[in-house]
Coordinates of C-alpha atoms in Angstrom, one line a residue:
Chain M
M1 CA -50.2 99.2 -79.4
S2 CA -49.9 101.5 -76.5
A3 CA -46.1 101.3 -77.0
L4 CA -46.5 102.7 -80.5
I5 CA -48.7 105.5 -79.4
I6 CA -46.3 106.4 -76.5
F7 CA -43.2 106.4 -78.7
G8 CA -44.9 108.1 -81.6
L9 CA -46.1 110.9 -79.4
L10 CA -42.8 111.3 -77.7
L11 CA -41.0 111.4 -81.0
A12 CA -43.4 113.9 -82.5
L13 CA -43.1 116.2 -79.5
M14 CA -39.3 115.9 -79.4
L15 CA -38.9 116.8 -83.0
T16 CA -40.5 120.2 -82.5
G17 CA -37.3 121.0 -80.5
M18 CA -39.0 121.5 -77.1
P19 CA -36.9 120.5 -74.1
I20 CA -36.7 116.7 -73.8
S21 CA -37.9 116.8 -70.2
I22 CA -41.1 118.7 -71.3
A23 CA -41.6 116.2 -74.2
L24 CA -41.4 113.3 -71.8
G25 CA -43.7 114.9 -69.3
L26 CA -46.3 115.9 -71.8
T27 CA -46.3 112.4 -73.3
V28 CA -47.0 110.9 -70.0
L29 CA -49.8 113.3 -69.1
T30 CA -51.5 113.0 -72.5
F31 CA -51.4 109.2 -72.4
L32 CA -52.6 109.0 -68.8
F33 CA -55.4 111.6 -69.3
T34 CA -56.8 110.1 -72.5
M35 CA -56.1 106.3 -72.3
T36 CA -56.0 105.2 -68.7
D37 CA -57.5 105.7 -65.4
V38 CA -54.3 105.9 -63.3
P39 CA -55.1 108.3 -60.5
I40 CA -53.6 111.7 -61.0
Q41 CA -52.6 111.7 -57.3
A42 CA -50.1 108.9 -58.1
V43 CA -48.6 111.1 -60.8
A44 CA -48.2 114.1 -58.5
L45 CA -46.5 111.9 -55.9
K46 CA -44.1 110.5 -58.6
L47 CA -43.2 114.1 -59.5
F48 CA -41.7 114.5 -56.1
S49 CA -40.5 111.0 -55.2
G50 CA -38.8 110.7 -58.6
I51 CA -35.7 112.3 -57.3
E52 CA -36.2 111.5 -53.6
N53 CA -33.1 109.3 -53.6
F54 CA -29.8 110.0 -52.0
E55 CA -27.8 108.2 -54.8
I56 CA -29.1 110.8 -57.4
M57 CA -27.7 113.6 -55.2
A58 CA -24.2 112.6 -56.3
I59 CA -24.9 114.4 -59.6
P60 CA -25.1 118.0 -58.3
F61 CA -22.1 117.4 -56.1
F62 CA -20.0 116.0 -58.9
I63 CA -21.0 119.0 -61.1
L64 CA -20.1 121.4 -58.4
A65 CA -16.7 119.7 -57.8
G66 CA -16.1 119.7 -61.6
N67 CA -16.7 123.4 -61.8
F68 CA -14.4 124.2 -59.0
L69 CA -11.7 122.0 -60.6
T70 CA -12.2 123.6 -64.0
H71 CA -11.9 127.2 -62.9
G72 CA -9.6 126.6 -60.0
G73 CA -6.3 125.9 -61.7
V74 CA -6.3 122.1 -61.3
A75 CA -6.5 121.4 -65.0
R76 CA -3.6 123.7 -65.7
R77 CA -1.3 122.0 -63.3
M78 CA -2.3 118.5 -64.5
I79 CA -1.4 119.6 -68.1
A80 CA 2.0 120.8 -66.9
F81 CA 2.6 117.5 -65.1
A82 CA 1.5 115.4 -68.1
S83 CA 3.6 117.4 -70.5
S84 CA 6.7 117.1 -68.3
L85 CA 6.3 113.3 -68.3
I86 CA 5.6 112.5 -72.0
G87 CA 5.9 115.9 -73.8
H88 CA 9.2 114.9 -75.4
W89 CA 7.7 111.9 -77.3
A90 CA 6.4 112.3 -80.8
G91 CA 3.1 114.2 -80.6
G92 CA 4.4 116.1 -77.5
L93 CA 1.7 118.4 -76.3
G94 CA -1.0 116.2 -78.0
L95 CA 0.0 113.1 -76.1
A96 CA 0.2 115.2 -72.9
G97 CA -3.3 116.3 -73.8
V98 CA -4.5 112.7 -73.8
L99 CA -2.8 112.0 -70.4
A100 CA -4.1 115.3 -68.9
C101 CA -7.7 114.5 -70.1
A102 CA -7.4 111.0 -68.5
L103 CA -6.1 112.6 -65.2
F104 CA -8.8 115.2 -65.2
A105 CA -11.4 112.6 -66.1
A106 CA -10.4 110.8 -62.9
V107 CA -11.6 113.8 -60.8
S108 CA -14.4 115.0 -63.0
G109 CA -17.6 113.2 -64.0
S110 CA -18.5 115.0 -67.2
S111 CA -17.0 115.0 -70.7
P112 CA -17.8 118.5 -71.9
A113 CA -16.3 119.8 -68.6
T114 CA -13.1 117.8 -69.4
V115 CA -12.9 119.3 -72.9
V116 CA -13.4 122.8 -71.4
A117 CA -10.9 122.3 -68.6
I118 CA -8.1 120.8 -70.7
G119 CA -8.9 122.2 -74.1
S120 CA -9.2 125.9 -73.2
I121 CA -5.6 125.8 -72.1
L122 CA -4.0 123.2 -74.3
M123 CA -5.6 123.9 -77.7
P124 CA -4.2 127.5 -78.0
A125 CA -0.9 126.2 -76.5
M126 CA -0.7 123.5 -79.2
V127 CA -1.4 126.0 -82.0
K128 CA 1.3 128.3 -80.6
A129 CA 3.8 125.4 -80.5
G130 CA 3.2 124.7 -84.2
F131 CA 0.6 122.0 -84.4
P132 CA -2.0 122.2 -87.1
P133 CA -5.2 123.5 -85.3
R134 CA -7.2 120.4 -86.5
F135 CA -4.8 118.0 -84.7
G136 CA -5.2 119.7 -81.3
A137 CA -9.0 120.0 -81.7
G138 CA -9.2 116.3 -82.7
V139 CA -7.2 115.1 -79.7
I140 CA -9.0 117.1 -77.1
T141 CA -12.5 116.5 -78.4
T142 CA -12.1 112.8 -78.3
S143 CA -9.9 112.4 -75.2
G144 CA -12.3 114.7 -73.3
A145 CA -14.9 111.9 -73.8
L146 CA -12.8 109.9 -71.2
G147 CA -14.6 112.1 -68.6
I148 CA -17.6 109.8 -68.5
L149 CA -15.7 106.5 -68.7
I150 CA -13.0 107.0 -66.2
P151 CA -14.7 107.3 -62.8
P152 CA -16.3 109.3 -61.3
S153 CA -19.0 109.6 -64.0
I154 CA -22.3 111.3 -64.1
V155 CA -23.6 109.1 -66.9
M156 CA -22.8 106.0 -64.8
V157 CA -24.8 107.5 -61.9
L158 CA -27.7 108.0 -64.3
Y159 CA -27.4 104.4 -65.5
S160 CA -27.5 103.1 -61.9
I161 CA -30.6 105.2 -61.2
S162 CA -32.4 103.6 -64.1
T163 CA -31.3 100.1 -63.5
N164 CA -30.4 99.8 -59.8
A165 CA -26.9 98.7 -60.6
S166 CA -24.3 99.6 -58.0
V167 CA -22.6 102.9 -58.7
G168 CA -19.4 101.8 -56.9
A169 CA -19.1 98.7 -59.0
L170 CA -19.7 100.7 -62.2
F171 CA -17.1 103.2 -61.2
M172 CA -14.5 100.4 -60.7
A173 CA -15.6 98.7 -63.9
G174 CA -14.8 102.0 -65.8
V175 CA -11.1 102.0 -64.7
V176 CA -9.6 99.4 -67.0
P177 CA -11.6 100.4 -70.2
G178 CA -10.8 104.0 -69.4
L179 CA -7.1 103.4 -69.2
M180 CA -7.3 101.2 -72.3
L181 CA -9.1 103.8 -74.4
A182 CA -6.6 106.5 -73.2
T183 CA -3.8 104.3 -74.4
L184 CA -5.5 103.7 -77.7
L185 CA -6.2 107.4 -78.2
G186 CA -2.6 108.1 -77.2
L187 CA -1.3 105.6 -79.8
T188 CA -3.4 107.2 -82.5
T189 CA -2.1 110.6 -81.5
W190 CA 1.5 109.3 -81.5
W191 CA 1.2 107.7 -84.9
R192 CA -0.4 110.7 -86.5
A193 CA 2.2 113.0 -85.0
W194 CA 5.1 110.7 -85.9
R195 CA 3.9 110.6 -89.5
G196 CA 3.3 114.3 -89.7
K197 CA 6.6 115.1 -87.9
Y198 CA 4.8 117.4 -85.4
P199 CA 6.9 119.3 -82.9
R200 CA 8.0 117.8 -79.6
Q201 CA 8.7 119.4 -76.3
P202 CA 12.2 119.4 -74.9
R203 CA 12.7 116.6 -72.5
A204 CA 12.0 117.7 -68.9
T205 CA 14.5 116.8 -66.2
W206 CA 13.5 114.7 -63.3
A207 CA 13.7 117.7 -61.1
Q208 CA 11.2 119.5 -63.3
R209 CA 9.0 116.5 -63.3
G210 CA 9.1 116.3 -59.5
R211 CA 8.2 120.0 -59.3
A212 CA 5.3 119.6 -61.7
M213 CA 4.0 116.6 -59.7
R214 CA 4.3 118.5 -56.4
E215 CA 2.3 121.4 -58.0
S216 CA -0.4 119.1 -59.2
I217 CA -0.5 116.7 -56.2
W218 CA -3.5 118.5 -54.7
G219 CA -5.6 117.6 -57.7
L220 CA -4.2 114.1 -58.1
M221 CA -5.0 113.3 -54.4
L222 CA -8.7 113.7 -55.3
I223 CA -8.5 110.5 -57.4
I224 CA -7.4 108.6 -54.3
I225 CA -10.0 110.3 -52.1
V226 CA -12.9 109.5 -54.4
L227 CA -12.0 106.0 -55.6
G228 CA -10.3 104.9 -52.5
G229 CA -13.1 106.3 -50.3
I230 CA -15.8 104.5 -52.3
Y231 CA -13.9 101.2 -52.6
S232 CA -12.9 101.0 -48.9
G233 CA -16.4 101.9 -47.8
I234 CA -15.4 105.1 -46.1
F235 CA -17.9 107.0 -48.2
T236 CA -21.0 106.2 -50.3
P237 CA -20.6 107.6 -53.8
T238 CA -22.8 110.5 -53.0
E239 CA -20.7 111.4 -49.9
A240 CA -17.6 111.0 -51.9
A241 CA -19.0 113.5 -54.4
A242 CA -19.8 116.0 -51.6
M243 CA -16.4 115.6 -50.1
S244 CA -14.7 116.2 -53.5
A245 CA -16.8 119.3 -54.0
V246 CA -15.6 120.7 -50.7
Y247 CA -12.0 119.6 -51.3
A248 CA -12.0 121.1 -54.8
F249 CA -13.4 124.4 -53.3
I250 CA -10.6 124.5 -50.8
I251 CA -7.8 123.8 -53.2
A252 CA -9.2 126.3 -55.8
V253 CA -9.7 129.1 -53.4
F254 CA -7.1 128.6 -50.6
V255 CA -4.3 126.4 -52.0
Y256 CA -4.0 127.4 -55.7
K257 CA -5.8 130.7 -55.2
D258 CA -6.8 130.7 -58.9
L259 CA -10.4 131.3 -57.9
K260 CA -11.4 134.4 -55.8
L261 CA -13.9 134.0 -53.0
S262 CA -16.1 136.5 -54.8
D263 CA -16.3 134.1 -57.8
V264 CA -17.7 131.3 -55.7
P265 CA -21.4 132.4 -55.9
R266 CA -21.2 132.4 -59.7
V267 CA -19.7 128.9 -59.7
L268 CA -22.5 127.8 -57.3
L269 CA -25.1 129.3 -59.5
A270 CA -23.7 127.7 -62.7
S271 CA -23.5 124.3 -61.0
A272 CA -27.1 124.7 -59.7
N273 CA -28.3 125.5 -63.2
M274 CA -26.7 122.5 -64.8
S275 CA -27.8 120.2 -61.9
A276 CA -31.3 121.4 -61.9
M277 CA -31.6 120.7 -65.7
L278 CA -30.4 117.1 -65.2
L279 CA -32.6 116.6 -62.1
Y280 CA -35.6 117.9 -64.1
I281 CA -34.9 115.4 -66.9
I282 CA -34.6 112.7 -64.3
T283 CA -37.9 113.6 -62.7
N284 CA -39.7 113.4 -66.0
A285 CA -37.8 110.3 -67.1
V286 CA -38.9 108.6 -63.9
L287 CA -42.4 109.5 -64.7
F288 CA -42.0 108.1 -68.2
S289 CA -40.6 104.8 -67.0
F290 CA -43.4 104.6 -64.5
L291 CA -45.8 104.8 -67.5
M292 CA -43.8 102.2 -69.4
T293 CA -43.8 99.8 -66.5
S294 CA -47.5 100.3 -65.8
E295 CA -48.1 99.5 -69.5
H296 CA -45.7 96.5 -69.3
I297 CA -43.8 97.8 -72.3
P298 CA -40.2 96.6 -71.3
Q299 CA -41.5 93.1 -70.6
S300 CA -43.4 92.8 -73.9
M301 CA -40.5 94.2 -75.8
A302 CA -38.2 91.7 -74.2
Q303 CA -40.5 88.9 -75.1
W304 CA -40.9 90.1 -78.6
L305 CA -37.1 90.3 -79.1
L306 CA -36.4 87.0 -77.5
G307 CA -39.3 85.4 -79.5
A308 CA -37.5 86.7 -82.7
G309 CA -34.6 84.4 -81.7
L310 CA -32.2 87.2 -80.8
G311 CA -29.0 86.0 -79.2
P312 CA -26.7 88.1 -77.0
I313 CA -24.3 88.8 -79.9
A314 CA -27.1 90.1 -82.2
F315 CA -28.7 91.9 -79.4
L316 CA -25.6 93.8 -78.4
L317 CA -25.0 94.7 -82.0
L318 CA -28.6 96.1 -82.1
V319 CA -28.0 98.0 -78.9
N320 CA -24.8 99.6 -80.3
V321 CA -26.5 100.6 -83.5
L322 CA -29.6 102.0 -81.6
L323 CA -27.4 103.9 -79.2
L324 CA -25.2 105.4 -81.9
V325 CA -28.3 106.5 -83.9
A326 CA -29.8 108.0 -80.7
G327 CA -26.5 109.7 -80.1
N328 CA -27.0 111.6 -83.3
V329 CA -30.0 113.5 -82.0
M330 CA -30.0 113.4 -78.2
E331 CA -27.5 114.1 -75.5
P332 CA -26.2 111.2 -73.3
S333 CA -28.2 111.8 -70.0
S334 CA -31.5 111.7 -71.8
I335 CA -30.6 108.6 -73.9
V336 CA -29.5 106.7 -70.8
L337 CA -32.6 107.7 -68.8
I338 CA -35.0 106.8 -71.6
L339 CA -33.4 103.7 -73.2
A340 CA -31.7 102.0 -70.2
P341 CA -35.0 100.9 -68.6
I342 CA -36.2 99.5 -71.9
L343 CA -33.0 97.7 -72.9
F344 CA -32.0 96.5 -69.5
P345 CA -34.7 93.8 -69.0
V346 CA -33.8 92.2 -72.4
A347 CA -30.1 92.2 -71.5
M348 CA -30.9 90.5 -68.2
H349 CA -32.9 87.8 -69.9
L350 CA -30.0 87.2 -72.2
G351 CA -27.6 86.8 -69.3
I352 CA -25.6 89.9 -69.9
D353 CA -23.9 91.3 -66.8
P354 CA -25.6 94.6 -65.6
I355 CA -22.2 96.3 -65.0
H356 CA -20.9 95.2 -68.4
F357 CA -24.0 96.5 -70.1
G358 CA -23.6 99.8 -68.3
I359 CA -20.0 100.2 -69.6
I360 CA -21.2 99.4 -73.1
M361 CA -23.8 102.2 -72.8
V362 CA -21.2 104.6 -71.5
V363 CA -18.8 103.9 -74.3
N364 CA -21.6 104.4 -76.8
M365 CA -22.4 107.8 -75.2
E366 CA -18.7 108.7 -75.5
V367 CA -18.8 108.1 -79.3
G368 CA -22.0 110.0 -79.6
M369 CA -20.5 113.0 -77.9
C370 CA -17.8 113.3 -80.5
H371 CA -19.7 113.3 -83.8
P372 CA -22.3 115.6 -85.3
P373 CA -25.0 116.8 -85.2
V374 CA -25.3 116.9 -81.4
G375 CA -21.9 115.8 -80.1
L376 CA -21.6 118.1 -77.1
N377 CA -17.8 117.8 -77.0
L378 CA -17.7 119.0 -80.6
Y379 CA -19.6 122.1 -79.8
V380 CA -17.6 122.9 -76.8
A381 CA -14.3 122.3 -78.7
S382 CA -15.5 124.3 -81.7
G383 CA -16.2 127.2 -79.4
I384 CA -12.7 127.0 -77.9
A385 CA -10.8 126.3 -81.1
K386 CA -12.9 128.8 -83.1
M387 CA -13.3 126.1 -85.7
G388 CA -16.5 125.2 -87.6
I389 CA -18.3 121.9 -86.8
T390 CA -17.7 120.6 -90.3
E391 CA -14.0 121.1 -90.1
L392 CA -13.9 119.7 -86.6
T393 CA -15.8 116.6 -87.8
V394 CA -13.0 116.0 -90.3
A395 CA -10.5 116.6 -87.6
V396 CA -11.8 114.0 -85.2
W397 CA -12.1 111.0 -87.5
P398 CA -8.8 109.2 -86.8
W399 CA -9.7 109.2 -83.1
L400 CA -13.4 108.5 -83.7
L401 CA -12.4 105.4 -85.7
T402 CA -10.2 104.3 -82.8
M403 CA -13.2 104.7 -80.4
L404 CA -15.4 102.6 -82.6
V405 CA -12.9 99.8 -82.7
F406 CA -12.6 100.1 -78.9
L407 CA -16.5 100.0 -78.7
G408 CA -16.4 96.6 -80.5
L409 CA -13.8 95.3 -78.1
V410 CA -15.7 96.4 -75.0
T411 CA -19.0 95.0 -76.3
Y412 CA -17.8 91.5 -77.0
I413 CA -15.1 91.0 -74.4
P414 CA -16.8 91.4 -71.0
A415 CA -13.6 90.8 -69.1
I416 CA -12.3 94.2 -70.1
S417 CA -15.0 95.8 -67.9
L418 CA -15.5 93.0 -65.4
A419 CA -12.1 91.6 -64.5
F420 CA -11.1 94.6 -62.2
P421 CA -14.3 94.9 -60.2
R422 CA -14.4 91.1 -59.9
W423 CA -10.9 91.1 -58.6
L424 CA -11.9 93.7 -56.0
G425 CA -14.9 91.5 -55.1
M426 CA -17.5 94.0 -56.2
V427 CA -19.0 91.9 -59.0
H428 CA -19.7 88.2 -58.9
Chain O
M1 CA -44.2 148.6 -67.2
S2 CA -41.6 149.8 -64.7
A3 CA -43.4 148.0 -61.8
L4 CA -43.3 144.8 -63.8
S5 CA -39.6 145.1 -64.7
L6 CA -38.8 145.9 -61.0
F7 CA -40.8 142.8 -60.0
N8 CA -38.9 140.7 -62.6
R9 CA -35.6 142.0 -61.4
V10 CA -36.4 141.2 -57.7
L11 CA -37.7 137.8 -58.8
D12 CA -34.5 137.0 -60.8
R13 CA -32.3 138.0 -57.9
L14 CA -34.3 135.9 -55.4
E15 CA -34.3 132.9 -57.6
E16 CA -30.5 133.1 -58.2
T17 CA -29.7 133.6 -54.5
L18 CA -32.0 130.8 -53.4
I19 CA -30.6 128.1 -55.6
A20 CA -27.0 129.1 -55.0
I21 CA -27.6 129.0 -51.2
L22 CA -29.4 125.7 -51.4
M23 CA -26.5 124.2 -53.4
A24 CA -23.9 125.5 -50.8
A25 CA -26.0 124.4 -47.9
A26 CA -26.5 120.8 -49.1
T27 CA -22.7 120.5 -49.8
L28 CA -21.7 121.8 -46.4
L29 CA -24.3 119.6 -44.7
I30 CA -23.0 116.3 -46.1
F31 CA -19.4 117.4 -45.6
V32 CA -20.1 118.1 -41.9
A33 CA -22.1 114.9 -41.5
V34 CA -19.3 112.7 -42.9
V35 CA -16.6 114.5 -40.9
H36 CA -18.7 114.1 -37.8
R37 CA -19.1 110.4 -38.4
Y38 CA -15.4 109.9 -38.4
V39 CA -14.3 112.3 -35.8
A40 CA -16.9 111.0 -33.4
G41 CA -15.3 107.6 -33.8
M42 CA -12.0 108.8 -32.4
A43 CA -11.3 108.5 -28.7
I44 CA -10.7 112.2 -27.9
P45 CA -11.6 112.8 -24.2
G46 CA -14.4 115.3 -23.7
L47 CA -14.9 116.1 -27.4
Q48 CA -16.1 112.6 -28.2
D49 CA -18.9 112.6 -25.7
W50 CA -20.1 115.9 -27.1
L51 CA -19.8 114.7 -30.7
L52 CA -21.7 111.5 -29.9
S53 CA -24.5 113.6 -28.4
L54 CA -25.0 115.2 -31.8
H55 CA -27.0 113.3 -34.4
F56 CA -26.7 113.6 -38.1
S57 CA -29.1 110.9 -39.0
W58 CA -31.3 113.5 -40.6
A59 CA -28.6 114.8 -42.8
Q60 CA -29.4 112.7 -45.8
E61 CA -33.0 113.5 -45.7
L62 CA -32.4 117.2 -45.4
C63 CA -29.9 117.1 -48.2
I64 CA -32.5 115.5 -50.5
Y65 CA -35.1 118.1 -49.6
L66 CA -32.6 120.9 -50.2
F67 CA -31.7 119.5 -53.6
V68 CA -35.4 119.0 -54.5
W69 CA -36.1 122.6 -53.8
M70 CA -32.9 123.6 -55.6
A71 CA -34.0 121.4 -58.6
K72 CA -37.5 122.9 -58.8
F73 CA -36.4 126.5 -58.7
G74 CA -33.2 125.8 -60.7
A75 CA -35.3 124.3 -63.5
A76 CA -37.2 127.6 -63.6
Y77 CA -33.9 129.5 -63.7
G78 CA -32.8 127.1 -66.4
V79 CA -35.6 128.2 -68.7
R80 CA -34.3 131.8 -68.4
T81 CA -30.7 130.7 -69.2
G82 CA -31.8 128.3 -72.0
I83 CA -30.1 125.3 -70.5
H84 CA -33.1 122.9 -71.2
V85 CA -32.0 121.4 -74.5
G86 CA -34.1 119.6 -77.0
V87 CA -33.7 117.8 -80.3
D88 CA -33.2 120.7 -82.7
V89 CA -31.9 119.0 -85.8
L90 CA -35.2 119.3 -87.6
V91 CA -36.1 122.8 -86.5
N92 CA -32.7 124.1 -87.5
R93 CA -33.4 123.1 -91.1
L94 CA -36.6 125.2 -91.3
S95 CA -36.6 128.7 -92.8
P96 CA -36.7 131.4 -90.1
E97 CA -40.3 132.2 -90.8
R98 CA -41.3 128.6 -90.3
Q99 CA -39.1 128.2 -87.3
K100 CA -40.9 130.8 -85.3
P101 CA -44.3 129.1 -84.9
V102 CA -42.6 125.7 -84.1
I103 CA -40.4 127.3 -81.4
L104 CA -43.3 129.2 -80.0
F105 CA -45.3 125.9 -79.9
G106 CA -42.4 124.3 -77.9
L107 CA -42.3 127.2 -75.4
L108 CA -46.0 127.2 -74.9
A109 CA -46.1 123.4 -74.5
G110 CA -43.5 124.0 -71.7
A111 CA -45.8 126.6 -70.1
L112 CA -48.7 124.2 -70.5
F113 CA -46.9 121.2 -68.9
T114 CA -45.5 123.2 -66.0
G115 CA -48.9 124.9 -65.5
I116 CA -50.6 121.6 -65.2
V117 CA -48.0 120.2 -62.9
A118 CA -48.3 123.4 -60.7
A119 CA -52.0 122.9 -60.5
M120 CA -51.7 119.2 -59.7
G121 CA -49.0 119.9 -57.2
A122 CA -51.1 122.5 -55.4
N123 CA -54.0 120.1 -55.2
F124 CA -51.7 117.4 -53.9
V125 CA -50.2 119.8 -51.3
W126 CA -53.7 120.9 -50.2
H127 CA -54.6 117.2 -49.5
V128 CA -51.4 116.4 -47.7
S129 CA -51.7 119.5 -45.5
H130 CA -55.0 118.1 -44.1
T131 CA -53.2 114.9 -43.0
A132 CA -50.6 114.6 -40.2
Q133 CA -47.9 113.2 -42.6
T134 CA -44.4 114.1 -41.4
S135 CA -41.0 113.2 -42.8
P136 CA -39.3 110.1 -41.3
D137 CA -36.2 111.7 -39.8
L138 CA -36.8 115.4 -39.5
E139 CA -40.4 115.1 -38.6
V140 CA -41.5 118.2 -40.4
P141 CA -44.9 118.3 -42.1
M142 CA -44.6 116.7 -45.5
W143 CA -46.6 119.4 -47.2
W144 CA -43.8 121.9 -46.4
V145 CA -41.5 119.7 -48.4
Y146 CA -44.0 119.1 -51.3
L147 CA -44.7 122.8 -51.6
A148 CA -41.6 123.0 -53.8
I149 CA -43.6 121.4 -56.7
P150 CA -46.4 124.0 -57.0
L151 CA -44.1 127.0 -56.3
G152 CA -41.2 125.9 -58.5
S153 CA -43.5 124.8 -61.3
S154 CA -45.5 128.0 -61.3
L155 CA -42.3 130.0 -61.5
M156 CA -41.2 127.7 -64.4
C157 CA -44.5 128.3 -66.2
Y158 CA -44.0 132.1 -65.7
R159 CA -40.5 131.8 -67.2
F160 CA -41.7 129.8 -70.2
L161 CA -44.3 132.5 -70.9
Q162 CA -41.7 135.2 -70.4
V163 CA -39.3 133.6 -72.8
A164 CA -42.1 133.0 -75.3
W165 CA -43.2 136.7 -75.0
R166 CA -39.7 138.0 -75.6
F167 CA -39.1 135.6 -78.4
N168 CA -42.3 136.7 -80.1
R169 CA -41.3 140.3 -79.7
D170 CA -37.5 140.3 -80.4
G171 CA -37.0 136.9 -82.0
E172 CA -34.3 136.1 -79.5
L173 CA -33.9 133.0 -77.4
P174 CA -31.7 132.5 -74.3
H175 CA -28.7 130.4 -75.3
H176 CA -26.6 128.4 -72.8
D177 CA -22.9 127.9 -73.5
P178 CA -22.1 124.4 -72.1
G179 CA -19.2 124.3 -69.7
E180 CA -18.8 128.0 -69.3
V181 CA -19.4 129.8 -66.0
E182 CA -20.9 133.2 -66.6
G183 CA -18.6 136.1 -65.7
L184 CA -15.4 134.0 -65.2
D185 CA -12.6 134.6 -67.6
E186 CA -11.1 131.6 -69.2
P187 CA -7.3 131.7 -69.2
M188 CA -7.0 131.5 -73.0
D189 CA -3.3 132.2 -73.3
L190 CA -0.6 129.8 -72.7
P191 CA -0.6 129.4 -68.9
A192 CA 2.4 129.9 -66.8
G193 CA 2.5 126.2 -65.8
V194 CA 3.2 124.9 -69.3
D195 CA 5.9 127.4 -69.9
N196 CA 7.6 127.0 -66.6
I197 CA 8.3 123.4 -67.1
H198 CA 9.9 123.9 -70.4
P199 CA 11.8 127.3 -70.3
I200 CA 13.2 126.7 -73.8
A201 CA 10.5 127.4 -76.4
A202 CA 9.0 124.3 -77.9
G203 CA 11.3 123.1 -80.7
R204 CA 9.8 122.7 -84.1
G205 CA 10.2 119.5 -86.0
A206 CA 12.5 117.8 -83.5
R207 CA 13.4 115.1 -85.9

């Protein structure tokens, strides 16, 4: 009963268009004031202690690092490197775009940031090289989604906050699915380009490739610093995020010199703005899940679903449908923070691995970012490509279809996510 | 009115400076703490003893507090920049006349919530300030730390009212462009990097 009231209230408030964080907070306050006698002091303490956790602090650091990388010329050199490697194949710059997105995703934790970083350079370049605008927009919008699957990933940090899963193991579990999805998107690009006879780049010589690699090596090293550092235990994920922020600042300002020192305060402010928004949602989502737990909602939901004779296969199908529907109206961080605490206990009862479940959620979020009405990648890409959302929706479908097939594979073949972290000894 | 607009301008400036500095400070702090941990492990005569005498065990705690303050004031700044997103599928379908009361309701609900939190937080801080609670590593009084809730939330409440007031007057809402950093120009033309690799112009229809 209380579950119905809580979700009804939350849904009603959210549909008025108020910020999701405010809707979550007001739901909790209304319910606590009118229906329970939970001391208000406990709520006030939760408001603070909700984010009093060092793991969460990886988020502002990754956002800051991402902003330095986006505006500091790292993306530009990665594109040049990628196009020198595979630009002469069918699809040329498009394939290079997929590879550049995958490389940039390995240093950045956000999908829209990847779309901005790669798309703002590559989309105009592709149009200039003679590709139909739709093709470029479709490639970058969907490949940008790799940002949250290939580690580091802000969405994975959020999942681990909600479920206490290990961030390090999640990051490692994202490597193989990330490479696989990049390959599949690349194949789709190649096939479309080959059929459409789109332009290719002239083949680069090995000397040119070497030069492009030397140019981009500063950005590429960050992959080793973050992943190697976390895996070898030199850093915790949060420390790795802070190190990559400082490293990205140094290469943007002193090595590549694409960012002036006087631009740094603006980058700091923009990063603080984005981080504070996410931390504010987290605070209120923690409050919300405190309410859920005190009303025993996840447990009763788990019992109800299990009582209905739901097996793992049907449950995972249900989860995918639910997350895809939620992806229609909400952005990923809110979905993960609200739904992970509810779905997670059921998944545990059914014997689904917490890391595998996390990867399923992340891939769902990726799909959600690429289709209307609220796909954030679509909006970012439409801003860059100066293309309407409707046209862009048509443009992304071949890649979106590929992503849905991939989602099916990841959902029902746990080994894709788990084999690599298991081999590293991070998952049992 | 000019006194109010001067006050607003000073407040805007303070808010921006504070959150940018907190962001930078937290990053530098963790960077220094990590570097210290590794350099202190190396056997460099003289330097090592000095490094070992420094302790950074409080770094994590301080970093959390810096970010909590950044988050509370940054959330207020976020209201002004329109970064707090909601579910707007339904609202967008309404006619402009019907949209207005719904959007105003959302903004006032934001003001209400942050107002309540500010009051609760103030009450909470008042109680804690009468105890001897200190933080585990830094040993500063806890109420200093908790002060971020009433201060940040009051400011956020003020921002919601400000945005609602302006929306009611001009019908304009702050809008955040995701992924863009204000004031930085995006290199929209073909960058030098792509061209340098392939000096010959991209061939059309290579087949």
